[in-house]
Amino acid sequence: MTQSPRSMIVGDLGRGEFDKRLAGPGLRVRFGPFNIRIGSPLDAFAGVAHQLYAPYPLVEENALIDFHVRIASPRGLRRWVRRQACFSLDGQSPFAPYTIEHAFPAVEWGINWCIATRAHHLLMLHSAVVERDGLAMLFPASPGDGKSTLCTALVHSGWRLLSDEFGLIRPEDGLLLPLPRLIPLKNESIEVIRRFRPEALIGPAFYNTRKGTVAHVRPPVDSVQRAAETARPRWFVFPRWIAHSPLDLQPMSKSQAFLMVASNAFNYEVLDETAYRLVAQMVAQSDCYSLCYSDLDEALAALDELSRSSRDE
């Protein structure tokens, strides 16, 4: 039986060809269910993108593009004095200019904004999502609760990354669609993961951004390659990192979990009855917990045991 040829990935492009596509027609990349064309003439963006986007598939020329984005210097004096970078979607700039050193995180934030404001054919939860054996564990959380740190540790410990930012639910069947993009770590979390998983591929740190110090973790290649494999919701865990706190994993009532999941949806009001039905269905079929932690090893052991005991029931 002959194997079908592997699709080209960003890493197949030499740096010269990569830069040429970026500066010219744009780099056409697939991130989960979205085809995105990225354009930029900026070395500050290209150098990081060539490394961190390496395992992502390139999109065929005849494929439809969901978002056309670009990062470039503005026209006029700002092109040369106090150099800046402007993110644009379809030629429109929704944000104030960034410093040119922050071009890469600006694109990452901009793509998240594109998805959150336009992908209303899906229910979108503000949640990290990991998977094992076809079952998904979701971590709806607010900034600062340790969601990204915990997610990074899990996907470097045997779980598959679906997303660090979006729980994407398909309305017709309630399944989760993977969106295994880069995981942004902030401030102290960067060194925590460097120590916890030295093998993790972490990009450069960007200092003094609008969100503090930021560095991006590239997901394991397996997570990127399996971006077409859906998963069924099985657990909701609401995490909170508290310094020096003992591990505390407690069951949560379905009614409380429903309210917290609904409040963490980007487009609950937009989808209205469909959102209500999907959230109610997911919560009903999932075990729900609150998690307070300070030690990653303890948290991972507790979540591994939770997943094993639930599957054995």
PDB file of C-alpha atoms in Angstrom:
ATOM      1  CA  MET A   1       0.000   0.000   0.000  1.00  0.00           C
ATOM      2  CA  THR A   2       1.534   3.298  -1.049  1.00  0.00           C
ATOM      3  CA  GLN A   3       1.423   6.256   1.301  1.00  0.00           C
ATOM      4  CA  SER A   4       0.010   9.558   0.101  1.00  0.00           C
ATOM      5  CA  PRO A   5       2.651  12.276  -0.142  1.00  0.00           C
ATOM      6  CA  ARG A   6       3.044  14.506   2.895  1.00  0.00           C
ATOM      7  CA  SER A   7       1.706  18.023   2.551  1.00  0.00           C
ATOM      8  CA  MET A   8       4.320  20.740   2.545  1.00  0.00           C
ATOM      9  CA  ILE A   9       4.941  22.474   5.846  1.00  0.00           C
ATOM     10  CA  VAL A  10       6.478  25.836   6.656  1.00  0.00           C
ATOM     11  CA  GLY A  11       9.706  24.100   7.695  1.00  0.00           C
ATOM     12  CA  ASP A  12      10.181  22.840   4.126  1.00  0.00           C
ATOM     13  CA  LEU A  13      10.845  26.407   2.999  1.00  0.00           C
ATOM     14  CA  GLY A  14      14.371  27.783   3.181  1.00  0.00           C
ATOM     15  CA  ARG A  15      14.690  31.171   4.818  1.00  0.00           C
ATOM     16  CA  GLY A  16      15.032  32.945   1.465  1.00  0.00           C
ATOM     17  CA  GLU A  17      11.844  31.442   0.020  1.00  0.00           C
ATOM     18  CA  PHE A  18      10.047  31.986   3.313  1.00  0.00           C
ATOM     19  CA  ASP A  19      10.924  35.693   3.369  1.00  0.00           C
ATOM     20  CA  LYS A  20      10.011  36.037  -0.314  1.00  0.00           C
ATOM     21  CA  ARG A  21       6.519  34.645   0.244  1.00  0.00           C
ATOM     22  CA  LEU A  22       5.972  36.772   3.344  1.00  0.00           C
ATOM     23  CA  ALA A  23       6.975  39.979   1.612  1.00  0.00           C
ATOM     24  CA  GLY A  24       5.178  39.122  -1.632  1.00  0.00           C
ATOM     25  CA  PRO A  25       1.887  37.245  -1.982  1.00  0.00           C
ATOM     26  CA  GLY A  26       1.885  36.204   1.689  1.00  0.00           C
ATOM     27  CA  LEU A  27       2.531  32.951   3.524  1.00  0.00           C
ATOM     28  CA  ARG A  28      -0.536  30.702   3.368  1.00  0.00           C
ATOM     29  CA  VAL A  29      -0.658  28.623   6.560  1.00  0.00           C
ATOM     30  CA  ARG A  30      -3.261  26.305   8.069  1.00  0.00           C
ATOM     31  CA  PHE A  31      -3.892  26.617  11.801  1.00  0.00           C
ATOM     32  CA  GLY A  32      -6.455  23.985  12.752  1.00  0.00           C
ATOM     33  CA  PRO A  33      -9.694  24.704  10.830  1.00  0.00           C
ATOM     34  CA  PHE A  34      -8.519  28.118   9.589  1.00  0.00           C
ATOM     35  CA  ASN A  35      -6.510  29.039   6.501  1.00  0.00           C
ATOM     36  CA  ILE A  36      -4.591  32.256   7.113  1.00  0.00           C
ATOM     37  CA  ARG A  37      -2.492  34.329   4.721  1.00  0.00           C
ATOM     38  CA  ILE A  38       0.204  36.260   6.551  1.00  0.00           C
ATOM     39  CA  GLY A  39       2.185  39.042   4.908  1.00  0.00           C
ATOM     40  CA  SER A  40       5.132  41.000   6.281  1.00  0.00           C
ATOM     41  CA  PRO A  41       8.343  42.628   5.047  1.00  0.00           C
ATOM     42  CA  LEU A  42       9.703  42.843   8.621  1.00  0.00           C
ATOM     43  CA  ASP A  43      12.754  40.847   9.691  1.00  0.00           C
ATOM     44  CA  ALA A  44      11.559  41.264  13.289  1.00  0.00           C
ATOM     45  CA  PHE A  45       8.595  39.049  12.423  1.00  0.00           C
ATOM     46  CA  ALA A  46      10.116  36.713   9.848  1.00  0.00           C
ATOM     47  CA  GLY A  47      12.995  35.424  11.962  1.00  0.00           C
ATOM     48  CA  VAL A  48      10.755  34.206  14.783  1.00  0.00           C
ATOM     49  CA  ALA A  49       7.955  32.983  12.518  1.00  0.00           C
ATOM     50  CA  HIS A  50      10.305  30.811  10.438  1.00  0.00           C
ATOM     51  CA  GLN A  51      11.273  28.873  13.561  1.00  0.00           C
ATOM     52  CA  LEU A  52       8.002  28.692  15.477  1.00  0.00           C
ATOM     53  CA  TYR A  53       5.677  28.068  12.507  1.00  0.00           C
ATOM     54  CA  ALA A  54       7.913  25.318  11.054  1.00  0.00           C
ATOM     55  CA  PRO A  55       5.591  22.290  11.608  1.00  0.00           C
ATOM     56  CA  TYR A  56       2.397  23.962  10.342  1.00  0.00           C
ATOM     57  CA  PRO A  57       1.033  22.919   6.924  1.00  0.00           C
ATOM     58  CA  LEU A  58       1.093  25.250   3.954  1.00  0.00           C
ATOM     59  CA  VAL A  59      -2.232  25.891   2.215  1.00  0.00           C
ATOM     60  CA  GLU A  60      -2.738  25.011  -1.445  1.00  0.00           C
ATOM     61  CA  GLU A  61      -2.997  27.928  -3.860  1.00  0.00           C
ATOM     62  CA  ASN A  62      -6.616  27.147  -4.782  1.00  0.00           C
ATOM     63  CA  ALA A  63      -7.828  26.896  -1.151  1.00  0.00           C
ATOM     64  CA  LEU A  64     -10.061  29.573   0.325  1.00  0.00           C
ATOM     65  CA  ILE A  65      -8.437  31.877   2.883  1.00  0.00           C
ATOM     66  CA  ASP A  66     -10.326  32.733   6.078  1.00  0.00           C
ATOM     67  CA  PHE A  67      -8.187  35.692   7.192  1.00  0.00           C
ATOM     68  CA  HIS A  68      -5.764  37.904   5.265  1.00  0.00           C
ATOM     69  CA  VAL A  69      -3.470  39.504   7.854  1.00  0.00           C
ATOM     70  CA  ARG A  70      -0.349  41.641   7.615  1.00  0.00           C
ATOM     71  CA  ILE A  71       2.222  43.234   9.903  1.00  0.00           C
ATOM     72  CA  ALA A  72       4.227  46.116   8.445  1.00  0.00           C
ATOM     73  CA  SER A  73       5.612  49.533   9.278  1.00  0.00           C
ATOM     74  CA  PRO A  74       3.197  52.443   8.861  1.00  0.00           C
ATOM     75  CA  ARG A  75       3.774  55.027   6.179  1.00  0.00           C
ATOM     76  CA  GLY A  76       5.323  58.433   6.843  1.00  0.00           C
ATOM     77  CA  LEU A  77       7.899  59.402   9.441  1.00  0.00           C
ATOM     78  CA  ARG A  78       6.900  56.599  11.816  1.00  0.00           C
ATOM     79  CA  ARG A  79       8.394  54.212   9.268  1.00  0.00           C
ATOM     80  CA  TRP A  80      11.846  55.491  10.250  1.00  0.00           C
ATOM     81  CA  VAL A  81      11.528  57.392  13.559  1.00  0.00           C
ATOM     82  CA  ARG A  82      10.623  55.263  16.608  1.00  0.00           C
ATOM     83  CA  ARG A  83       9.928  52.385  14.253  1.00  0.00           C
ATOM     84  CA  GLN A  84       6.511  50.805  14.621  1.00  0.00           C
ATOM     85  CA  ALA A  85       4.509  47.891  13.250  1.00  0.00           C
ATOM     86  CA  CYS A  86       0.806  47.885  12.360  1.00  0.00           C
ATOM     87  CA  PHE A  87      -1.344  44.753  12.307  1.00  0.00           C
ATOM     88  CA  SER A  88      -4.042  44.737   9.646  1.00  0.00           C
ATOM     89  CA  LEU A  89      -6.888  42.457   8.623  1.00  0.00           C
ATOM     90  CA  ASP A  90      -8.137  42.810   5.043  1.00  0.00           C
ATOM     91  CA  GLY A  91      -6.305  46.126   4.816  1.00  0.00           C
ATOM     92  CA  GLN A  92      -7.880  47.598   7.973  1.00  0.00           C
ATOM     93  CA  SER A  93      -5.898  48.244  11.184  1.00  0.00           C
ATOM     94  CA  PRO A  94      -8.039  47.494  14.261  1.00  0.00           C
ATOM     95  CA  PHE A  95      -5.302  48.293  16.811  1.00  0.00           C
ATOM     96  CA  ALA A  96      -2.893  51.096  17.619  1.00  0.00           C
ATOM     97  CA  PRO A  97       0.650  50.518  16.274  1.00  0.00           C
ATOM     98  CA  TYR A  98       3.067  48.299  18.175  1.00  0.00           C
ATOM     99  CA  THR A  99       6.802  48.821  18.546  1.00  0.00           C
ATOM    100  CA  ILE A 100       8.557  46.963  15.762  1.00  0.00           C
ATOM    101  CA  GLU A 101      10.228  44.637  18.299  1.00  0.00           C
ATOM    102  CA  HIS A 102       6.760  43.338  19.202  1.00  0.00           C
ATOM    103  CA  ALA A 103       5.723  42.472  15.632  1.00  0.00           C
ATOM    104  CA  PHE A 104       5.532  38.737  16.291  1.00  0.00           C
ATOM    105  CA  PRO A 105       3.305  38.811  19.408  1.00  0.00           C
ATOM    106  CA  ALA A 106       1.181  41.438  17.635  1.00  0.00           C
ATOM    107  CA  VAL A 107       0.402  38.928  14.863  1.00  0.00           C
ATOM    108  CA  GLU A 108      -0.364  36.181  17.377  1.00  0.00           C
ATOM    109  CA  TRP A 109      -2.760  38.439  19.290  1.00  0.00           C
ATOM    110  CA  GLY A 110      -4.229  39.699  16.034  1.00  0.00           C
ATOM    111  CA  ILE A 111      -5.012  36.205  14.754  1.00  0.00           C
ATOM    112  CA  ASN A 112      -6.742  35.395  18.059  1.00  0.00           C
ATOM    113  CA  TRP A 113      -8.798  38.559  17.633  1.00  0.00           C
ATOM    114  CA  CYS A 114      -9.750  37.563  14.074  1.00  0.00           C
ATOM    115  CA  ILE A 115     -11.010  34.179  15.262  1.00  0.00           C
ATOM    116  CA  ALA A 116     -12.846  35.546  18.317  1.00  0.00           C
ATOM    117  CA  THR A 117     -14.682  38.212  16.312  1.00  0.00           C
ATOM    118  CA  ARG A 118     -15.475  36.312  13.104  1.00  0.00           C
ATOM    119  CA  ALA A 119     -15.728  32.533  13.656  1.00  0.00           C
ATOM    120  CA  HIS A 120     -19.343  32.606  14.789  1.00  0.00           C
ATOM    121  CA  HIS A 121     -20.205  29.388  12.986  1.00  0.00           C
ATOM    122  CA  LEU A 122     -18.618  27.740  16.060  1.00  0.00           C
ATOM    123  CA  LEU A 123     -19.214  28.160  19.773  1.00  0.00           C
ATOM    124  CA  MET A 124     -15.982  29.629  21.130  1.00  0.00           C
ATOM    125  CA  LEU A 125     -15.010  29.160  24.764  1.00  0.00           C
ATOM    126  CA  HIS A 126     -12.104  31.038  26.342  1.00  0.00           C
ATOM    127  CA  SER A 127     -10.440  27.843  27.445  1.00  0.00           C
ATOM    128  CA  ALA A 128      -7.383  25.699  27.093  1.00  0.00           C
ATOM    129  CA  VAL A 129      -8.183  22.198  25.808  1.00  0.00           C
ATOM    130  CA  VAL A 130      -6.090  19.010  25.929  1.00  0.00           C
ATOM    131  CA  GLU A 131      -6.969  15.496  24.800  1.00  0.00           C
ATOM    132  CA  ARG A 132      -6.154  11.887  25.539  1.00  0.00           C
ATOM    133  CA  ASP A 133      -7.816   8.783  24.016  1.00  0.00           C
ATOM    134  CA  GLY A 134     -10.348  10.933  22.192  1.00  0.00           C
ATOM    135  CA  LEU A 135     -11.573  12.636  25.379  1.00  0.00           C
ATOM    136  CA  ALA A 136     -10.994  16.314  26.053  1.00  0.00           C
ATOM    137  CA  MET A 137     -10.260  18.181  29.268  1.00  0.00           C
ATOM    138  CA  LEU A 138     -11.174  21.870  29.167  1.00  0.00           C
ATOM    139  CA  PHE A 139      -9.720  24.602  31.378  1.00  0.00           C
ATOM    140  CA  PRO A 140     -11.899  27.736  31.206  1.00  0.00           C
ATOM    141  CA  ALA A 141     -10.051  30.472  33.073  1.00  0.00           C
ATOM    142  CA  SER A 142      -9.336  34.167  33.367  1.00  0.00           C
ATOM    143  CA  PRO A 143      -5.895  35.721  32.737  1.00  0.00           C
ATOM    144  CA  GLY A 144      -3.525  35.045  35.607  1.00  0.00           C
ATOM    145  CA  ASP A 145      -5.170  31.785  36.697  1.00  0.00           C
ATOM    146  CA  GLY A 146      -2.317  29.620  35.382  1.00  0.00           C
ATOM    147  CA  LYS A 147      -4.214  28.154  32.413  1.00  0.00           C
ATOM    148  CA  SER A 148      -1.358  28.446  29.884  1.00  0.00           C
ATOM    149  CA  THR A 149       1.279  27.165  32.306  1.00  0.00           C
ATOM    150  CA  LEU A 150      -0.807  24.119  33.171  1.00  0.00           C
ATOM    151  CA  CYS A 151      -1.694  23.513  29.514  1.00  0.00           C
ATOM    152  CA  THR A 152       1.966  23.665  28.455  1.00  0.00           C
ATOM    153  CA  ALA A 153       2.972  21.213  31.164  1.00  0.00           C
ATOM    154  CA  LEU A 154       0.222  18.765  30.163  1.00  0.00           C
ATOM    155  CA  VAL A 155       1.012  18.753  26.418  1.00  0.00           C
ATOM    156  CA  HIS A 156       4.651  18.022  27.246  1.00  0.00           C
ATOM    157  CA  SER A 157       3.547  15.157  29.508  1.00  0.00           C
ATOM    158  CA  GLY A 158       1.523  12.914  27.207  1.00  0.00           C
ATOM    159  CA  TRP A 159      -1.591  14.967  26.440  1.00  0.00           C
ATOM    160  CA  ARG A 160      -2.396  16.383  22.988  1.00  0.00           C
ATOM    161  CA  LEU A 161      -2.932  20.107  22.566  1.00  0.00           C
ATOM    162  CA  LEU A 162      -6.218  21.152  21.015  1.00  0.00           C
ATOM    163  CA  SER A 163      -5.828  24.801  21.973  1.00  0.00           C
ATOM    164  CA  ASP A 164      -4.484  27.070  24.675  1.00  0.00           C
ATOM    165  CA  GLU A 165      -6.993  29.842  23.944  1.00  0.00           C
ATOM    166  CA  PHE A 166     -10.122  28.504  22.231  1.00  0.00           C
ATOM    167  CA  GLY A 167     -12.478  25.670  22.927  1.00  0.00           C
ATOM    168  CA  LEU A 168     -14.062  25.437  19.458  1.00  0.00           C
ATOM    169  CA  ILE A 169     -17.317  23.471  19.517  1.00  0.00           C
ATOM    170  CA  ARG A 170     -19.016  22.341  16.327  1.00  0.00           C
ATOM    171  CA  PRO A 171     -22.768  22.957  16.728  1.00  0.00           C
ATOM    172  CA  GLU A 172     -23.931  19.987  14.653  1.00  0.00           C
ATOM    173  CA  ASP A 173     -22.342  17.327  16.893  1.00  0.00           C
ATOM    174  CA  GLY A 174     -20.856  19.066  19.945  1.00  0.00           C
ATOM    175  CA  LEU A 175     -17.322  17.904  19.172  1.00  0.00           C
ATOM    176  CA  LEU A 176     -14.221  20.014  19.812  1.00  0.00           C
ATOM    177  CA  LEU A 177     -12.112  21.144  16.850  1.00  0.00           C
ATOM    178  CA  PRO A 178      -8.357  21.380  17.418  1.00  0.00           C
ATOM    179  CA  LEU A 179      -6.603  24.727  17.011  1.00  0.00           C
ATOM    180  CA  PRO A 180      -3.053  23.825  18.124  1.00  0.00           C
ATOM    181  CA  ARG A 181      -1.425  27.250  17.840  1.00  0.00           C
ATOM    182  CA  LEU A 182       1.521  28.592  19.817  1.00  0.00           C
ATOM    183  CA  ILE A 183       1.074  28.845  23.581  1.00  0.00           C
ATOM    184  CA  PRO A 184       1.920  32.320  24.943  1.00  0.00           C
ATOM    185  CA  LEU A 185       3.555  32.289  28.360  1.00  0.00           C
ATOM    186  CA  LYS A 186       3.786  35.466  30.392  1.00  0.00           C
ATOM    187  CA  ASN A 187       6.220  36.767  32.960  1.00  0.00           C
ATOM    188  CA  GLU A 188       7.224  34.190  35.627  1.00  0.00           C
ATOM    189  CA  SER A 189       5.539  31.321  33.749  1.00  0.00           C
ATOM    190  CA  ILE A 190       8.281  31.401  31.118  1.00  0.00           C
ATOM    191  CA  GLU A 191      11.023  30.342  33.520  1.00  0.00           C
ATOM    192  CA  VAL A 192       8.679  27.931  35.298  1.00  0.00           C
ATOM    193  CA  ILE A 193       8.239  25.953  32.067  1.00  0.00           C
ATOM    194  CA  ARG A 194      11.925  26.260  31.100  1.00  0.00           C
ATOM    195  CA  ARG A 195      12.793  24.534  34.374  1.00  0.00           C
ATOM    196  CA  PHE A 196       9.884  22.081  34.329  1.00  0.00           C
ATOM    197  CA  ARG A 197      10.295  20.929  30.714  1.00  0.00           C
ATOM    198  CA  PRO A 198      13.724  21.957  29.342  1.00  0.00           C
ATOM    199  CA  GLU A 199      12.917  20.138  26.086  1.00  0.00           C
ATOM    200  CA  ALA A 200      10.030  22.499  25.289  1.00  0.00           C
ATOM    201  CA  LEU A 201      10.758  24.735  22.294  1.00  0.00           C
ATOM    202  CA  ILE A 202      10.253  28.279  23.550  1.00  0.00           C
ATOM    203  CA  GLY A 203      10.773  31.303  21.325  1.00  0.00           C
ATOM    204  CA  PRO A 204      12.442  34.551  22.340  1.00  0.00           C
ATOM    205  CA  ALA A 205      11.100  36.632  25.211  1.00  0.00           C
ATOM    206  CA  PHE A 206       9.441  39.905  24.239  1.00  0.00           C
ATOM    207  CA  TYR A 207       9.828  42.452  27.020  1.00  0.00           C
ATOM    208  CA  ASN A 208       7.545  45.361  27.962  1.00  0.00           C
ATOM    209  CA  THR A 209       4.653  44.312  25.728  1.00  0.00           C
ATOM    210  CA  ARG A 210       1.083  45.335  26.502  1.00  0.00           C
ATOM    211  CA  LYS A 211       0.823  42.065  28.452  1.00  0.00           C
ATOM    212  CA  GLY A 212       4.223  42.144  30.154  1.00  0.00           C
ATOM    213  CA  THR A 213       7.010  39.772  29.133  1.00  0.00           C
ATOM    214  CA  VAL A 214       5.756  37.181  26.621  1.00  0.00           C
ATOM    215  CA  ALA A 215       7.357  34.090  25.054  1.00  0.00           C
ATOM    216  CA  HIS A 216       5.680  31.513  22.806  1.00  0.00           C
ATOM    217  CA  VAL A 217       5.866  27.733  23.168  1.00  0.00           C
ATOM    218  CA  ARG A 218       5.663  25.686  19.986  1.00  0.00           C
ATOM    219  CA  PRO A 219       3.304  22.717  20.504  1.00  0.00           C
ATOM    220  CA  PRO A 220       4.677  19.190  20.110  1.00  0.00           C
ATOM    221  CA  VAL A 221       4.712  18.262  16.422  1.00  0.00           C
ATOM    222  CA  ASP A 222       2.227  15.439  17.031  1.00  0.00           C
ATOM    223  CA  SER A 223      -0.391  17.959  18.157  1.00  0.00           C
ATOM    224  CA  VAL A 224       0.056  19.968  14.961  1.00  0.00           C
ATOM    225  CA  GLN A 225      -0.047  16.897  12.722  1.00  0.00           C
ATOM    226  CA  ARG A 226      -3.298  15.659  14.337  1.00  0.00           C
ATOM    227  CA  ALA A 227      -5.147  18.956  13.932  1.00  0.00           C
ATOM    228  CA  ALA A 228      -7.944  17.233  11.983  1.00  0.00           C
ATOM    229  CA  GLU A 229      -8.815  14.850  14.862  1.00  0.00           C
ATOM    230  CA  THR A 230     -11.788  16.032  16.900  1.00  0.00           C
ATOM    231  CA  ALA A 231     -12.414  15.173  20.552  1.00  0.00           C
ATOM    232  CA  ARG A 232     -15.414  14.735  22.844  1.00  0.00           C
ATOM    233  CA  PRO A 233     -15.730  16.908  25.968  1.00  0.00           C
ATOM    234  CA  ARG A 234     -15.289  14.815  29.110  1.00  0.00           C
ATOM    235  CA  TRP A 235     -13.946  17.047  31.904  1.00  0.00           C
ATOM    236  CA  PHE A 236     -14.209  20.711  32.857  1.00  0.00           C
ATOM    237  CA  VAL A 237     -11.511  21.859  35.265  1.00  0.00           C
ATOM    238  CA  PHE A 238     -11.494  25.466  36.466  1.00  0.00           C
ATOM    239  CA  PRO A 239      -7.871  26.132  37.479  1.00  0.00           C
ATOM    240  CA  ARG A 240      -6.394  28.748  39.751  1.00  0.00           C
ATOM    241  CA  TRP A 241      -2.720  29.053  40.559  1.00  0.00           C
ATOM    242  CA  ILE A 242      -2.041  30.321  44.083  1.00  0.00           C
ATOM    243  CA  ALA A 243       1.545  30.580  45.329  1.00  0.00           C
ATOM    244  CA  HIS A 244       2.440  28.015  48.010  1.00  0.00           C
ATOM    245  CA  SER A 245      -1.109  26.640  48.140  1.00  0.00           C
ATOM    246  CA  PRO A 246      -1.699  22.909  48.677  1.00  0.00           C
ATOM    247  CA  LEU A 247      -3.303  20.979  45.851  1.00  0.00           C
ATOM    248  CA  ASP A 248      -7.095  21.143  46.031  1.00  0.00           C
ATOM    249  CA  LEU A 249      -9.175  19.360  43.370  1.00  0.00           C
ATOM    250  CA  GLN A 250     -12.862  19.505  44.239  1.00  0.00           C
ATOM    251  CA  PRO A 251     -16.038  18.392  42.397  1.00  0.00           C
ATOM    252  CA  MET A 252     -18.207  21.268  41.197  1.00  0.00           C
ATOM    253  CA  SER A 253     -21.965  21.301  40.801  1.00  0.00           C
ATOM    254  CA  LYS A 254     -23.319  21.179  37.253  1.00  0.00           C
ATOM    255  CA  SER A 255     -25.253  24.409  37.743  1.00  0.00           C
ATOM    256  CA  GLN A 256     -22.176  26.341  38.856  1.00  0.00           C
ATOM    257  CA  ALA A 257     -20.112  24.814  36.040  1.00  0.00           C
ATOM    258  CA  PHE A 258     -22.766  25.824  33.486  1.00  0.00           C
ATOM    259  CA  LEU A 259     -22.645  29.460  34.605  1.00  0.00           C
ATOM    260  CA  MET A 260     -18.851  29.548  34.520  1.00  0.00           C
ATOM    261  CA  VAL A 261     -18.608  27.903  31.087  1.00  0.00           C
ATOM    262  CA  ALA A 262     -21.253  30.233  29.629  1.00  0.00           C
ATOM    263  CA  SER A 263     -19.498  33.300  31.065  1.00  0.00           C
ATOM    264  CA  ASN A 264     -16.239  32.171  29.438  1.00  0.00           C
ATOM    265  CA  ALA A 265     -17.745  31.966  25.931  1.00  0.00           C
ATOM    266  CA  PHE A 266     -16.687  34.602  23.400  1.00  0.00           C
ATOM    267  CA  ASN A 267     -19.951  34.449  21.474  1.00  0.00           C
ATOM    268  CA  TYR A 268     -22.590  33.033  23.821  1.00  0.00           C
ATOM    269  CA  GLU A 269     -24.971  35.940  23.156  1.00  0.00           C
ATOM    270  CA  VAL A 270     -24.384  35.740  19.392  1.00  0.00           C
ATOM    271  CA  LEU A 271     -25.357  32.068  19.159  1.00  0.00           C
ATOM    272  CA  ASP A 272     -28.142  32.429  21.741  1.00  0.00           C
ATOM    273  CA  GLU A 273     -30.213  29.194  21.938  1.00  0.00           C
ATOM    274  CA  THR A 274     -27.546  27.191  20.129  1.00  0.00           C
ATOM    275  CA  ALA A 275     -24.959  28.256  22.719  1.00  0.00           C
ATOM    276  CA  TYR A 276     -27.299  27.368  25.594  1.00  0.00           C
ATOM    277  CA  ARG A 277     -27.929  23.912  24.123  1.00  0.00           C
ATOM    278  CA  LEU A 278     -24.243  23.204  23.506  1.00  0.00           C
ATOM    279  CA  VAL A 279     -23.071  24.354  26.938  1.00  0.00           C
ATOM    280  CA  ALA A 280     -25.836  22.405  28.684  1.00  0.00           C
ATOM    281  CA  GLN A 281     -24.973  19.292  26.661  1.00  0.00           C
ATOM    282  CA  MET A 282     -21.237  19.550  27.362  1.00  0.00           C
ATOM    283  CA  VAL A 283     -21.663  20.133  31.083  1.00  0.00           C
ATOM    284  CA  ALA A 284     -24.167  17.278  31.373  1.00  0.00           C
ATOM    285  CA  GLN A 285     -21.756  14.773  29.820  1.00  0.00           C
ATOM    286  CA  SER A 286     -18.654  16.014  31.687  1.00  0.00           C
ATOM    287  CA  ASP A 287     -17.241  15.753  35.178  1.00  0.00           C
ATOM    288  CA  CYS A 288     -16.624  19.239  36.571  1.00  0.00           C
ATOM    289  CA  TYR A 289     -13.995  20.328  39.095  1.00  0.00           C
ATOM    290  CA  SER A 290     -12.271  23.330  40.594  1.00  0.00           C
ATOM    291  CA  LEU A 291      -8.492  23.111  40.916  1.00  0.00           C
ATOM    292  CA  CYS A 292      -6.197  25.194  43.108  1.00  0.00           C
ATOM    293  CA  TYR A 293      -2.508  24.426  42.713  1.00  0.00           C
ATOM    294  CA  SER A 294       0.992  25.765  43.103  1.00  0.00           C
ATOM    295  CA  ASP A 295       3.069  22.694  42.183  1.00  0.00           C
ATOM    296  CA  LEU A 296       2.898  21.489  38.564  1.00  0.00           C
ATOM    297  CA  ASP A 297       3.969  17.920  39.335  1.00  0.00           C
ATOM    298  CA  GLU A 298       1.152  17.562  41.870  1.00  0.00           C
ATOM    299  CA  ALA A 299      -1.389  19.084  39.500  1.00  0.00           C
ATOM    300  CA  LEU A 300      -0.402  16.811  36.608  1.00  0.00           C
ATOM    301  CA  ALA A 301      -0.504  13.707  38.789  1.00  0.00           C
ATOM    302  CA  ALA A 302      -3.989  14.618  40.043  1.00  0.00           C
ATOM    303  CA  LEU A 303      -5.306  15.275  36.521  1.00  0.00           C
ATOM    304  CA  ASP A 304      -3.778  12.042  35.195  1.00  0.00           C
ATOM    305  CA  GLU A 305      -5.443  10.099  38.012  1.00  0.00           C
ATOM    306  CA  LEU A 306      -8.727  11.894  37.345  1.00  0.00           C
ATOM    307  CA  SER A 307      -8.646  10.930  33.678  1.00  0.00           C
ATOM    308  CA  ARG A 308      -7.757   7.295  34.450  1.00  0.00           C
ATOM    309  CA  SER A 309     -10.450   6.837  37.090  1.00  0.00           C
ATOM    310  CA  SER A 310     -13.117   8.456  34.897  1.00  0.00           C
ATOM    311  CA  ARG A 311     -12.297   6.192  31.944  1.00  0.00           C
ATOM    312  CA  ASP A 312     -12.409   3.099  34.183  1.00  0.00           C
ATOM    313  CA  GLU A 313     -15.947   3.851  35.401  1.00  0.00           C
TER     314      GLU A 313
END
